[in-house]
Short mmCIF file of C-alpha atoms in Angstrom, two decimals:
data_model
loop_
_atom_site.label_atom_id
_atom_site.label_comp_id
_atom_site.label_asym_id
_atom_site.label_seq_id
_atom_site.Cartn_x
_atom_site.Cartn_y
_atom_site.Cartn_z
CA UNK A 1 111.10 86.37 114.91
CA UNK A 2 110.28 83.74 113.08
CA UNK A 3 107.83 83.87 109.90
CA UNK A 4 104.74 81.77 109.97
CA UNK A 5 103.32 80.38 106.16
CA UNK A 6 100.00 78.46 105.95
CA UNK A 7 100.31 75.18 103.53
CA UNK A 8 98.17 73.29 102.55
CA UNK A 9 99.77 71.37 99.13
CA UNK A 10 97.63 73.15 97.24
CA UNK A 11 99.20 74.72 93.99
CA UNK A 12 98.68 78.46 95.59
CA UNK A 13 100.42 77.38 98.87
CA UNK A 14 103.19 76.37 97.06
CA UNK A 15 103.75 79.40 96.08
CA UNK A 16 103.69 80.92 99.62
CA UNK A 17 106.87 78.43 100.95
CA UNK A 18 108.25 79.13 98.22
CA UNK A 19 107.96 83.28 98.76
CA UNK A 20 108.13 82.37 102.71
CA UNK A 21 111.28 80.76 102.14
CA UNK A 22 112.92 83.73 100.03
CA UNK A 23 112.21 85.65 103.02
CA UNK A 24 113.20 83.79 105.47
CA UNK A 25 116.85 83.47 104.24
CA UNK A 26 116.65 86.83 103.17
CA UNK A 27 116.07 87.73 107.07
CA UNK A 28 117.50 85.36 108.32
CA UNK A 29 114.80 84.39 110.77
CA UNK A 30 113.04 80.53 111.05
CA UNK A 31 110.62 79.58 109.35
CA UNK A 32 107.06 77.95 111.05
CA UNK A 33 105.61 75.91 108.55
CA UNK A 34 101.90 75.33 109.05
CA UNK A 35 99.93 72.70 107.58
CA UNK A 36 96.03 72.40 108.19
CA UNK A 37 94.06 69.33 107.24
CA UNK A 38 90.80 70.27 106.97
CA UNK A 39 87.74 67.49 107.54
CA UNK A 40 84.40 68.19 107.27
CA UNK A 41 81.74 68.80 110.27
CA UNK A 42 79.71 65.07 110.73
CA UNK A 43 82.22 63.09 109.03
CA UNK A 44 81.68 59.24 109.38
CA UNK A 45 84.07 57.13 111.59
CA UNK A 46 85.28 55.63 108.66
CA UNK A 47 86.26 58.57 107.70
CA UNK A 48 87.58 60.38 110.47
CA UNK A 49 90.33 56.78 110.78
CA UNK A 50 90.92 57.40 107.13
CA UNK A 51 92.16 60.60 108.15
CA UNK A 52 94.20 59.56 110.46
CA UNK A 53 95.88 57.77 108.42
CA UNK A 54 96.27 60.74 105.80
CA UNK A 55 97.26 62.53 108.90
CA UNK A 56 99.85 59.68 109.53
CA UNK A 57 100.86 60.63 106.03
CA UNK A 58 100.52 64.38 105.66
CA UNK A 59 103.34 64.07 108.62
CA UNK A 60 105.87 62.62 106.60
CA UNK A 61 105.12 64.75 103.65
CA UNK A 62 105.44 67.84 105.81
CA UNK A 63 108.96 66.77 107.65
CA UNK A 64 110.40 65.84 104.31
CA UNK A 65 109.62 69.30 103.10
CA UNK A 66 111.33 70.46 106.38
CA UNK A 67 114.11 68.21 105.76
CA UNK A 68 114.47 70.18 101.93
CA UNK A 69 114.77 73.80 103.50
CA UNK A 70 117.03 73.06 106.61
CA UNK A 71 119.25 71.34 103.85
CA UNK A 72 118.63 74.56 101.99
CA UNK A 73 120.08 76.55 105.09
CA UNK A 74 116.47 77.53 106.37
CA UNK A 75 115.79 76.97 110.11
CA UNK A 76 112.34 75.42 110.49
CA UNK A 77 109.59 74.10 112.51
CA UNK A 78 106.32 72.13 110.94
CA UNK A 79 103.04 71.98 111.94
CA UNK A 80 100.56 69.59 111.43
CA UNK A 81 96.83 70.64 112.72
CA UNK A 82 93.92 69.53 112.14
CA UNK A 83 89.99 70.99 111.87
CA UNK A 84 87.04 72.67 109.96
CA UNK A 85 88.00 75.29 107.11
CA UNK A 86 86.36 78.06 109.66
CA UNK A 87 89.17 77.09 112.17
CA UNK A 88 92.24 77.97 109.47
CA UNK A 89 92.26 81.66 109.91
CA UNK A 90 91.94 81.83 113.79
CA UNK A 91 94.39 78.73 113.99
CA UNK A 92 97.05 80.64 111.95
CA UNK A 93 96.38 83.79 114.03
CA UNK A 94 96.85 82.25 117.21
CA UNK A 95 99.86 80.68 115.85
CA UNK A 96 101.40 83.79 115.08
CA UNK A 97 100.66 85.29 118.35
CA UNK A 98 102.04 82.17 119.45
CA UNK A 99 105.69 82.40 118.11
CA UNK A 100 105.59 86.05 117.81
CA UNK A 101 105.60 85.85 114.07
CA UNK A 102 107.23 88.73 112.07
CA UNK A 103 105.46 88.05 109.26
CA UNK A 104 102.27 85.91 108.06
CA UNK A 105 102.88 84.62 104.37
CA UNK A 106 99.62 82.65 102.23
CA UNK A 107 98.74 82.44 98.96
CA UNK A 108 95.30 82.48 97.41
CA UNK A 109 93.75 82.41 93.78
CA UNK A 110 91.65 85.07 92.47
CA UNK A 111 87.88 84.06 92.97
CA UNK A 112 85.00 85.65 91.67
CA UNK A 113 83.23 88.75 94.30
CA UNK A 114 80.50 86.62 94.26
CA UNK A 115 82.30 82.77 94.90
CA UNK A 116 84.51 85.39 97.60
CA UNK A 117 81.58 86.60 99.47
CA UNK A 118 79.80 83.34 99.64
CA UNK A 119 82.78 80.68 100.48
CA UNK A 120 84.88 83.61 102.63
CA UNK A 121 88.49 83.54 101.79
CA UNK A 122 91.02 82.33 104.71
CA UNK A 123 93.51 85.52 103.28
CA UNK A 124 91.29 87.89 103.38
CA UNK A 125 89.85 86.65 107.01
CA UNK A 126 93.51 86.79 108.48
CA UNK A 127 94.16 90.18 106.60
CA UNK A 128 91.22 91.56 108.14
CA UNK A 129 91.35 90.33 112.45
CA UNK A 130 95.51 90.53 111.96
CA UNK A 131 97.83 93.47 113.38
CA UNK A 132 100.82 91.53 111.61
CA UNK A 133 102.55 91.62 107.79
CA UNK A 134 100.96 89.96 105.56
CA UNK A 135 102.39 88.48 102.45
CA UNK A 136 99.54 87.40 100.04
CA UNK A 137 100.71 84.97 96.77
CA UNK A 138 98.64 85.42 93.88
CA UNK A 139 98.42 81.68 92.36
CA UNK A 140 100.78 82.31 88.97
CA UNK A 141 98.68 83.23 86.08
CA UNK A 142 100.18 80.46 84.10
CA UNK A 143 98.44 77.83 87.10
CA UNK A 144 95.01 79.29 87.17
#
């Protein structure tokens, strides 16, 4: 079994990655690190080209994070996906099924009820749709 962590280099996901690493080490299971690069619908060709270049940089950063985790004794697989924000939760759940994830780890930032209702929330959608355990890691209060 594997622990799946959603990561996007935000402060929220940094906390999720730390907790996922602790859980993987404690359970002696591999960690699957997913970076989902979000782009907007209707992006211009110039924007798409910039994002492709940025994707190469993201992959290099993701590889470096993977190496750090391996150096600390954690077996890790990294994966970079691209898509719309509306695809993030379903992609996480699809990967969780594919790898038979023992647990999904996500970071989140507390928001007002109005903001949450309007924007939705990836963590909330994952919690609503999955049968797997989810560790939802709130943003550290000193970083809010």
